[in-house]
Coordinates of C-alpha atoms in Angstrom, one line a residue:
M1 CA -7.0 11.7 -5.1
G2 CA -10.5 13.3 -6.0
Q3 CA -12.6 15.5 -3.9
P4 CA -14.9 14.0 -1.2
T5 CA -18.6 14.4 -1.7
S6 CA -21.0 15.5 0.9
D7 CA -21.0 12.1 2.6
G8 CA -17.1 12.0 2.7
A9 CA -16.8 9.6 0.0
A10 CA -14.9 10.5 -3.2
P11 CA -16.6 10.1 -6.6
S12 CA -16.6 6.6 -8.0
S13 CA -14.0 6.0 -10.6
A14 CA -14.2 3.6 -13.6
T15 CA -12.2 1.2 -11.4
S16 CA -14.5 1.0 -8.7
T17 CA -17.6 0.4 -11.0
N18 CA -15.7 -2.0 -13.4
P19 CA -14.4 -5.2 -11.6
G20 CA -11.8 -5.8 -14.3
L21 CA -10.6 -9.3 -14.0
S22 CA -13.0 -12.0 -12.6
V23 CA -12.4 -13.4 -9.2
P24 CA -11.3 -16.9 -10.9
T25 CA -9.0 -15.0 -13.2
R26 CA -7.4 -13.0 -10.4
R27 CA -6.9 -16.3 -8.4
G28 CA -5.3 -17.7 -11.4
T29 CA -3.1 -14.9 -12.0
E30 CA -1.9 -14.6 -8.4
L31 CA -1.3 -18.4 -8.3
L32 CA 0.6 -18.2 -11.4
L33 CA 2.9 -15.3 -10.4
L34 CA 3.5 -17.1 -7.0
A35 CA 4.6 -20.0 -8.8
F36 CA 6.9 -18.2 -10.9
A37 CA 8.3 -16.4 -7.9
A38 CA 8.9 -19.9 -6.4
F39 CA 10.7 -21.1 -9.4
L40 CA 13.0 -18.0 -9.3
V41 CA 13.7 -18.4 -5.7
T42 CA 14.5 -22.1 -6.0
L43 CA 16.9 -21.4 -9.0
A44 CA 18.6 -18.8 -7.2
N45 CA 19.0 -21.2 -4.3
V46 CA 20.5 -23.9 -6.4
L47 CA 23.0 -21.4 -7.9
V48 CA 24.0 -20.2 -4.5
E49 CA 24.4 -23.9 -3.4
A50 CA 26.5 -24.9 -6.5
N51 CA 28.9 -22.0 -6.4
Q52 CA 29.4 -21.7 -2.7
S53 CA 29.8 -25.4 -1.6
G54 CA 29.8 -27.4 -5.0
E55 CA 26.9 -29.5 -4.1
L56 CA 23.1 -29.4 -3.4
T57 CA 22.2 -30.1 0.2
R58 CA 19.1 -31.0 1.9
E59 CA 18.6 -27.5 3.1
L60 CA 17.6 -26.5 -0.3
I61 CA 14.6 -29.1 -0.1
Y62 CA 13.6 -27.7 3.3
Y63 CA 13.9 -23.9 2.2
G64 CA 11.9 -24.6 -0.9
A65 CA 9.0 -26.7 0.7
A66 CA 8.7 -23.9 3.6
Y67 CA 8.5 -21.2 0.9
L68 CA 5.9 -23.0 -1.1
A69 CA 3.8 -23.9 2.1
L70 CA 3.9 -20.3 3.6
F71 CA 2.8 -18.5 0.5
G72 CA 0.4 -21.2 -0.7
A73 CA -1.5 -20.6 2.6
A74 CA -1.3 -16.7 2.2
H75 CA -2.7 -17.1 -1.3
V76 CA -5.7 -19.1 -0.1
A77 CA -6.3 -16.4 2.7
V78 CA -6.1 -13.6 0.2
R79 CA -8.5 -15.1 -2.4
L80 CA -11.0 -16.3 0.5
L81 CA -11.0 -13.0 2.4
A82 CA -10.3 -10.4 -0.2
P83 CA -11.3 -12.0 -3.5
Y84 CA -11.0 -8.6 -5.4
A85 CA -7.8 -7.7 -4.2
D86 CA -4.8 -6.7 -6.6
P87 CA -3.3 -9.9 -7.8
L88 CA 0.3 -8.4 -8.2
I89 CA 0.7 -7.3 -4.8
L90 CA 1.3 -10.7 -2.9
P91 CA 3.5 -12.1 -5.5
C92 CA 5.9 -8.9 -5.5
V93 CA 6.1 -9.3 -1.7
A94 CA 6.7 -13.2 -1.9
L95 CA 9.6 -12.6 -4.5
L96 CA 11.1 -9.9 -2.4
N97 CA 10.8 -12.1 0.6
G98 CA 12.3 -15.0 -1.2
I99 CA 15.2 -13.2 -2.5
G100 CA 16.0 -12.0 1.0
L101 CA 15.8 -15.6 2.3
V102 CA 18.3 -16.6 -0.5
M103 CA 20.7 -13.8 0.2
I104 CA 20.7 -14.7 4.0
H105 CA 21.3 -18.3 3.2
R106 CA 24.2 -17.3 1.0
I107 CA 25.7 -15.1 3.7
D108 CA 25.3 -18.0 6.2
L109 CA 27.4 -20.2 4.0
G110 CA 30.0 -17.5 3.4
Q111 CA 30.3 -16.7 7.2
A112 CA 30.5 -20.5 7.9
D113 CA 33.5 -20.8 5.4
R114 CA 35.2 -17.9 6.6
A115 CA 34.9 -19.2 10.1
I116 CA 36.5 -22.5 9.1
Q117 CA 39.5 -20.5 7.4
L118 CA 40.0 -18.5 10.4
G119 CA 39.8 -21.3 12.9
Q120 CA 36.7 -19.6 14.8
D121 CA 33.5 -21.2 16.1
M122 CA 30.8 -21.8 13.6
P123 CA 28.3 -18.9 13.6
T124 CA 24.5 -19.4 14.0
D125 CA 22.6 -19.7 10.7
A126 CA 20.2 -16.7 10.2
A127 CA 18.1 -18.3 7.6
P128 CA 16.3 -20.9 9.7
R129 CA 15.2 -17.8 12.1
Q130 CA 14.2 -15.8 9.2
I131 CA 11.9 -18.6 7.8
L132 CA 10.4 -18.8 11.3
W133 CA 9.8 -15.0 11.4
T134 CA 8.4 -15.3 7.8
A135 CA 5.7 -17.8 9.1
I136 CA 4.9 -15.6 12.1
A137 CA 4.6 -12.6 9.8
L138 CA 2.2 -14.4 7.5
G139 CA 0.2 -15.6 10.5
L140 CA -0.3 -11.9 11.6
F141 CA -0.9 -11.1 7.8
I142 CA -3.9 -13.6 7.8
A143 CA -5.0 -12.3 11.2
V144 CA -5.3 -8.7 9.9
M145 CA -7.1 -9.8 6.8
V146 CA -9.6 -11.8 9.1
L147 CA -10.0 -8.9 11.7
V148 CA -10.1 -6.0 9.5
R149 CA -12.9 -6.7 7.0
D150 CA -13.5 -3.1 6.1
H151 CA -10.7 -0.7 6.4
R152 CA -13.0 2.1 7.4
M153 CA -13.5 0.7 10.8
L154 CA -9.9 1.6 11.6
A155 CA -11.0 5.2 11.5
K156 CA -13.2 4.8 14.7
Y157 CA -9.8 3.9 16.5
G158 CA -7.6 6.7 14.9
Y159 CA -6.7 8.7 18.1
T160 CA -6.2 5.5 20.1
A161 CA -3.8 4.3 17.4
G162 CA -2.0 7.6 17.5
L163 CA -1.6 7.6 21.2
V164 CA -0.3 3.9 21.2
G165 CA 2.0 4.8 18.1
L166 CA 3.5 7.7 19.9
V167 CA 4.1 5.7 23.1
A168 CA 5.8 2.8 21.1
L169 CA 7.9 5.4 19.1
A170 CA 9.1 7.2 22.2
L171 CA 9.5 4.3 24.8
P172 CA 13.0 3.2 23.5
G173 CA 14.5 6.7 23.7
L174 CA 13.2 7.0 27.3
L175 CA 14.5 3.6 28.6
P176 CA 18.1 2.9 29.7
A177 CA 20.6 2.0 27.2
S178 CA 20.8 -1.5 28.5
L179 CA 17.0 -2.2 27.4
S180 CA 17.0 -0.4 24.2
E181 CA 20.5 0.4 22.5
A182 CA 22.0 -1.7 19.9
N183 CA 24.7 -0.4 17.4
G184 CA 24.5 3.1 18.7
A185 CA 20.7 3.4 18.1
K186 CA 18.0 3.3 20.9
I187 CA 15.4 1.7 19.0
W188 CA 14.8 -1.8 20.7
L189 CA 12.9 -3.2 23.5
K190 CA 15.0 -6.1 25.0
L191 CA 13.0 -8.3 27.0
G192 CA 15.2 -11.0 28.1
I193 CA 16.1 -13.1 24.8
F194 CA 13.3 -11.5 23.1
S195 CA 13.8 -8.2 21.5
I196 CA 11.5 -6.0 19.2
Q197 CA 11.6 -2.6 17.4
P198 CA 8.3 -0.9 18.4
G199 CA 9.0 2.0 15.8
E200 CA 8.3 -0.5 12.9
F201 CA 4.6 -1.0 14.4
A202 CA 4.4 2.6 15.4
K203 CA 4.6 3.5 11.6
I204 CA 1.5 1.7 10.7
L205 CA -0.3 3.1 13.9
L206 CA 0.5 6.7 13.1
L207 CA -0.4 6.4 9.5
V208 CA -3.9 5.3 10.7
F209 CA -4.1 8.2 13.0
F210 CA -3.0 10.8 10.4
A211 CA -5.4 9.4 7.9
A212 CA -8.4 9.6 10.3
F213 CA -7.4 13.2 11.6
L214 CA -6.8 14.6 8.1
V215 CA -10.2 13.4 6.9
A216 CA -11.9 15.0 9.9
K217 CA -9.7 18.1 9.6
R218 CA -9.2 18.4 6.0
D219 CA -11.0 21.8 5.3
L220 CA -9.0 23.5 8.0
F221 CA -5.7 22.6 6.1
T222 CA -6.9 23.8 2.7
H223 CA -7.6 27.5 4.0
A224 CA -5.0 30.0 3.2
G225 CA -3.8 32.5 5.6
R226 CA -1.5 35.5 4.7
R227 CA 0.0 35.9 1.3
V228 CA 3.8 36.4 1.5
L229 CA 6.2 36.9 -1.6
G230 CA 3.2 35.6 -3.7
V231 CA 2.6 32.4 -1.8
D232 CA -0.7 31.7 0.2
L233 CA 0.7 30.5 3.7
P234 CA -1.4 28.2 5.8
R235 CA -3.0 29.8 8.9
A236 CA -0.8 29.8 12.0
R237 CA -3.1 27.7 14.1
D238 CA -3.5 25.1 11.4
M239 CA 0.3 24.4 11.4
A240 CA 0.3 22.9 15.0
P241 CA 0.1 19.3 13.8
L242 CA 3.0 19.9 11.4
F243 CA 5.0 21.3 14.2
A244 CA 4.0 18.4 16.4
A245 CA 5.3 16.0 13.9
W246 CA 8.5 18.1 13.3
G247 CA 9.3 18.2 17.1
L248 CA 8.6 14.5 17.3
S249 CA 10.9 13.6 14.5
V250 CA 13.6 15.7 16.0
G251 CA 13.1 14.1 19.4
V252 CA 13.6 10.6 17.8
L253 CA 16.6 11.9 16.1
V254 CA 18.2 13.2 19.6
L255 CA 16.9 10.5 22.0
E256 CA 17.1 7.5 20.0
K257 CA 20.0 8.6 17.8
D258 CA 18.0 7.1 14.7
L259 CA 18.0 9.3 11.7
G260 CA 16.2 6.9 9.5
T261 CA 13.0 6.6 11.7
S262 CA 13.1 10.5 12.0
L263 CA 13.2 10.9 8.3
L264 CA 10.9 8.2 7.5
F265 CA 8.1 9.5 10.1
F266 CA 8.4 13.2 9.0
G267 CA 8.4 12.2 5.3
I268 CA 5.1 10.2 5.7
V269 CA 3.4 13.2 7.5
L270 CA 4.4 15.6 4.7
V271 CA 3.0 13.4 2.0
M272 CA -0.2 12.5 3.7
L273 CA -0.7 16.5 4.2
Y274 CA 0.0 16.9 0.7
I275 CA -2.3 14.2 -0.4
A276 CA -5.0 15.6 1.7
T277 CA -4.8 19.2 0.8
E278 CA -3.1 19.3 -2.8
R279 CA -1.1 22.2 -1.5
A280 CA 2.8 22.0 -2.3
I281 CA 3.3 24.8 0.4
W282 CA 3.1 22.1 3.1
L283 CA 5.9 20.3 1.5
V284 CA 8.1 23.4 1.3
I285 CA 7.4 24.3 4.8
G286 CA 7.9 20.9 6.2
L287 CA 11.2 20.4 4.4
T288 CA 12.3 23.5 5.8
C289 CA 11.6 22.8 9.2
F290 CA 13.2 19.4 8.8
A291 CA 16.4 20.8 7.4
V292 CA 16.6 23.6 10.1
G293 CA 16.3 20.7 12.9
C294 CA 19.0 18.6 11.2
V295 CA 21.4 21.6 11.2
V296 CA 20.8 22.4 14.8
A297 CA 21.2 18.7 15.8
Y298 CA 24.4 18.5 13.9
H299 CA 25.8 21.2 15.8
L300 CA 24.5 20.0 19.2
F301 CA 25.0 16.2 19.0
T302 CA 28.1 14.3 18.3
H303 CA 26.3 11.1 16.9
V304 CA 24.7 13.2 14.2
Q305 CA 28.2 14.8 13.4
T306 CA 29.9 11.3 13.1
R307 CA 27.1 10.1 10.7
V308 CA 27.5 13.2 8.6
T309 CA 31.5 12.9 8.6
I310 CA 31.3 9.1 7.6
W311 CA 28.7 10.1 4.7
L312 CA 31.0 12.9 3.4
D313 CA 34.3 10.9 3.6
P314 CA 34.1 7.4 4.9
F315 CA 38.1 7.0 4.4
V316 CA 38.5 9.5 7.5
D317 CA 38.0 6.4 9.7
F318 CA 38.8 3.6 7.5
Y319 CA 39.4 0.9 10.1
G320 CA 36.7 2.4 12.4
K321 CA 33.2 3.8 11.7
G322 CA 33.8 4.2 8.0
N323 CA 34.8 0.7 7.4
Q324 CA 31.3 -1.0 6.9
L325 CA 30.4 1.7 4.2
I326 CA 33.8 1.4 2.4
L327 CA 33.5 -2.4 2.1
A328 CA 30.0 -2.1 0.9
L329 CA 31.0 0.2 -1.9
F330 CA 34.1 -1.8 -3.0
G331 CA 31.5 -4.9 -2.9
M332 CA 29.1 -3.1 -5.2
G333 CA 32.1 -1.8 -7.4
T334 CA 33.3 -5.5 -7.7
G335 CA 29.8 -6.7 -8.8
G336 CA 29.8 -4.1 -11.7
V337 CA 27.0 -4.2 -14.1
F338 CA 26.1 -8.1 -14.0
G339 CA 27.4 -9.1 -10.7
A340 CA 30.0 -11.7 -9.5
G341 CA 27.3 -14.3 -9.5
L342 CA 25.2 -15.8 -6.8
G343 CA 27.6 -17.5 -4.4
A344 CA 30.7 -16.2 -6.1
G345 CA 31.1 -12.9 -4.3
R346 CA 32.3 -12.0 -0.6
P347 CA 29.4 -10.0 0.8
E348 CA 29.9 -11.8 4.3
L349 CA 33.1 -9.4 4.7
V350 CA 30.6 -6.5 5.3
P351 CA 29.5 -6.2 8.8
F352 CA 25.7 -6.6 9.0
A353 CA 25.6 -7.8 5.3
N354 CA 22.2 -9.7 5.7
S355 CA 20.3 -6.8 7.6
D356 CA 21.6 -3.2 7.2
F357 CA 23.7 -3.9 4.0
I358 CA 21.7 -6.5 2.2
I359 CA 21.2 -4.2 -0.7
S360 CA 25.1 -4.0 -1.3
S361 CA 25.2 -7.9 -0.9
I362 CA 22.5 -8.1 -3.7
A363 CA 24.4 -5.6 -5.8
E364 CA 27.8 -7.5 -5.5
E365 CA 26.2 -10.8 -6.4
V366 CA 23.9 -9.9 -9.2
G367 CA 25.2 -6.4 -10.2
F368 CA 23.6 -3.4 -11.2
V369 CA 21.1 -5.1 -13.4
G370 CA 19.9 -7.5 -10.7
L371 CA 19.7 -4.6 -8.2
A372 CA 17.5 -2.7 -10.7
A373 CA 15.2 -5.6 -10.9
V374 CA 14.9 -5.9 -7.1
L375 CA 14.2 -2.0 -7.1
M376 CA 11.6 -2.4 -9.8
L377 CA 9.7 -5.0 -7.6
Y378 CA 9.5 -2.3 -4.9
V379 CA 8.4 0.5 -7.6
L380 CA 5.7 -2.0 -8.7
L381 CA 4.6 -2.7 -5.2
S382 CA 4.3 1.1 -4.4
M383 CA 2.4 1.9 -7.7
R384 CA -0.1 -0.8 -7.3
G385 CA -0.7 0.6 -3.7
F386 CA -1.2 4.0 -5.0
R387 CA -3.4 2.8 -7.7
S388 CA -5.7 1.1 -5.2
A389 CA -5.7 4.4 -3.1
L390 CA -6.6 6.3 -6.2
A391 CA -9.5 4.0 -7.0
V392 CA -11.2 3.5 -3.5
R393 CA -14.2 5.4 -2.9
D394 CA -13.8 6.7 0.6
S395 CA -11.5 9.5 1.8
F396 CA -10.0 7.7 4.5
G397 CA -9.0 4.6 2.4
K398 CA -7.6 7.2 -0.1
L399 CA -5.2 8.7 2.6
L400 CA -4.3 5.5 4.4
G401 CA -3.7 3.7 1.1
G402 CA -1.5 6.4 -0.2
G403 CA 0.4 6.6 3.1
L404 CA 1.1 2.9 3.3
A405 CA 2.2 2.9 -0.4
F406 CA 4.6 5.8 0.3
A407 CA 6.0 4.4 3.5
V408 CA 7.3 1.2 1.6
G409 CA 8.7 3.2 -1.4
F410 CA 10.3 6.0 0.8
Q411 CA 11.8 3.5 3.1
V412 CA 13.5 1.7 0.3
F413 CA 14.9 5.1 -0.9
V414 CA 16.4 5.9 2.5
V415 CA 17.9 2.4 2.8
V416 CA 19.4 2.5 -0.7
G417 CA 20.5 6.1 -0.3
G418 CA 22.5 5.2 2.7
V419 CA 24.1 2.2 1.3
T420 CA 25.1 4.0 -2.0
K421 CA 26.3 7.1 0.1
L422 CA 23.6 9.4 -1.4
I423 CA 22.5 10.2 2.0
P424 CA 23.8 9.6 5.3
L425 CA 23.3 5.9 6.7
T426 CA 20.2 5.7 8.7
G427 CA 19.9 2.1 10.2
L428 CA 16.8 1.3 8.5
T429 CA 16.3 -2.2 6.9
A430 CA 15.2 -3.1 3.3
P431 CA 11.4 -4.2 3.6
F432 CA 11.0 -8.0 3.1
L433 CA 14.6 -8.4 2.3
S434 CA 16.6 -7.8 5.4
Q435 CA 17.1 -10.2 8.2
G436 CA 15.0 -9.3 11.3
G437 CA 11.7 -10.3 12.7
S438 CA 10.1 -6.8 13.7
S439 CA 10.5 -5.1 10.2
L440 CA 9.1 -8.3 8.5
V441 CA 6.0 -8.8 10.7
A442 CA 5.2 -5.0 10.6
N443 CA 5.5 -4.8 6.7
Y444 CA 3.3 -7.8 6.2
A445 CA 0.6 -6.2 8.4
L446 CA 1.1 -3.1 6.1
V447 CA 0.6 -5.3 3.1
A448 CA -2.5 -6.8 4.5
L449 CA -4.0 -3.4 4.9
L450 CA -3.2 -2.5 1.4
L451 CA -4.8 -5.7 -0.1
R452 CA -7.9 -4.8 2.2
I453 CA -8.2 -1.3 0.6
S454 CA -7.4 -2.9 -2.8
D455 CA -10.2 -5.4 -2.3
A456 CA -12.6 -2.4 -1.5
A457 CA -11.5 -0.4 -4.5
R458 CA -12.0 -3.3 -7.0
R459 CA -15.2 -4.7 -5.7
P460 CA -18.0 -4.1 -8.1
S461 CA -20.4 -1.4 -6.8
T462 CA -23.4 -3.9 -7.6
L463 CA -22.0 -6.1 -4.8
P464 CA -22.8 -5.4 -1.1
K465 CA -19.8 -4.1 0.7
P466 CA -18.8 -5.8 4.1
R467 CA -19.9 -3.3 6.8
P468 CA -19.1 -4.9 10.2
Q469 CA -19.1 -1.5 12.1
Q470 CA -20.0 2.1 11.1
A471 CA -17.0 4.5 11.2
P472 CA -18.5 8.0 11.6
I473 CA -15.1 9.7 11.3
A474 CA -14.3 8.1 7.9
E475 CA -17.6 9.2 6.6
A476 CA -17.7 12.7 8.0
H477 CA -16.3 16.1 6.9
T478 CA -15.5 19.1 8.6
V479 CA -17.9 22.1 8.6
L480 CA -16.7 25.5 9.4
V481 CA -19.0 27.6 11.4
E482 CA -18.6 31.3 11.6
R483 CA -18.4 33.0 15.0
P484 CA -21.5 35.3 15.5
K485 CA -20.9 39.1 15.5

């Protein structure tokens, strides 16, 4: 990531001194890619309507108009508020969100047909609610862009963000099950008809905290302690934050019965430590601690044993807890390489096909090729985030941008790994694809921060940088003082 200079900023790279594409070119590139995304989403909706119901309905026009209006407003906001931001990030997010809306609408149609066949009441459509959540998410996206004019100002509130994030992460596990539990995991806050997953927002707050903390204490983590078996181990007192993160992740696993959040949180901490120190020993120690914690949790808690058992052999409980995973695997097998076709599969047979298992729904309808294309969008999004983190001048921005980009990619790995039986099911949802408000809103806030960092990285050094407030912790570096003899 580059070593910080005496003022805490990393040496300028070619990207930071050369603006590359001009502002009008970036604007045109982003707008063209958004138009292409809108075309693909509209075409996919037409195929769904044609194959599922045999006719084109008015809903197609409503969904298309809403999609164009929402992302047109987002494009204008980004080009006004962050004119030098990467022009590929927003179109990738827009296309992922559009694919998610198409699949949710397709599953709504399938569930309605199934209800008619079984003589049951018609289920409530989820697609209109998801469009509403998209509008709310883009509203927060624009608000973050307006309020955070310089990403370095967040470093001033690093410890406050850490405290709020810890409270948000731990609160569902401490509340009664009636206020926090759904589908076996205590990750919700239920407030009447309204419910939210605070862990999605805690992820961003804790990323801000760890970026600020590691910038301030970076030198402490780079010093080696004892040498054991040819490996320079960190000093014992420097490992306290790692053990704290390990204890918190195990606590989430135990109290909230949520393997996904636990794995995601600890993985982010490890990677940010590695980015800050460039010492692989932190990864080895962290993974060892997490493995030990999982083994202990497996022997002590039945819900962990159930997840592992279903992962190893879902056919043990074919009509019970393993049924969801089995149906998803059958659906992906039916899709094969090129898929059954949009609207021609049966993804609605899988429980939670539009949320936890939307990846299997996509694989069934568009096959391995289509799913690979969707995953490539995630790869491109993460790569552009990492590129912005590499190019930005200050150390805080490098750590925050790297952590945000890794969080998106690692969450996708955990979700796809669970659905394909590579790892145990976790309960995490695919960013921007899955139905649900909390994940969508939080991930749009994450993308807004990535765009802000990208704008700072690509802004020519000859132009004045917006400096609304000075952030001492982002500009400072730790000085080691020897104790007098």
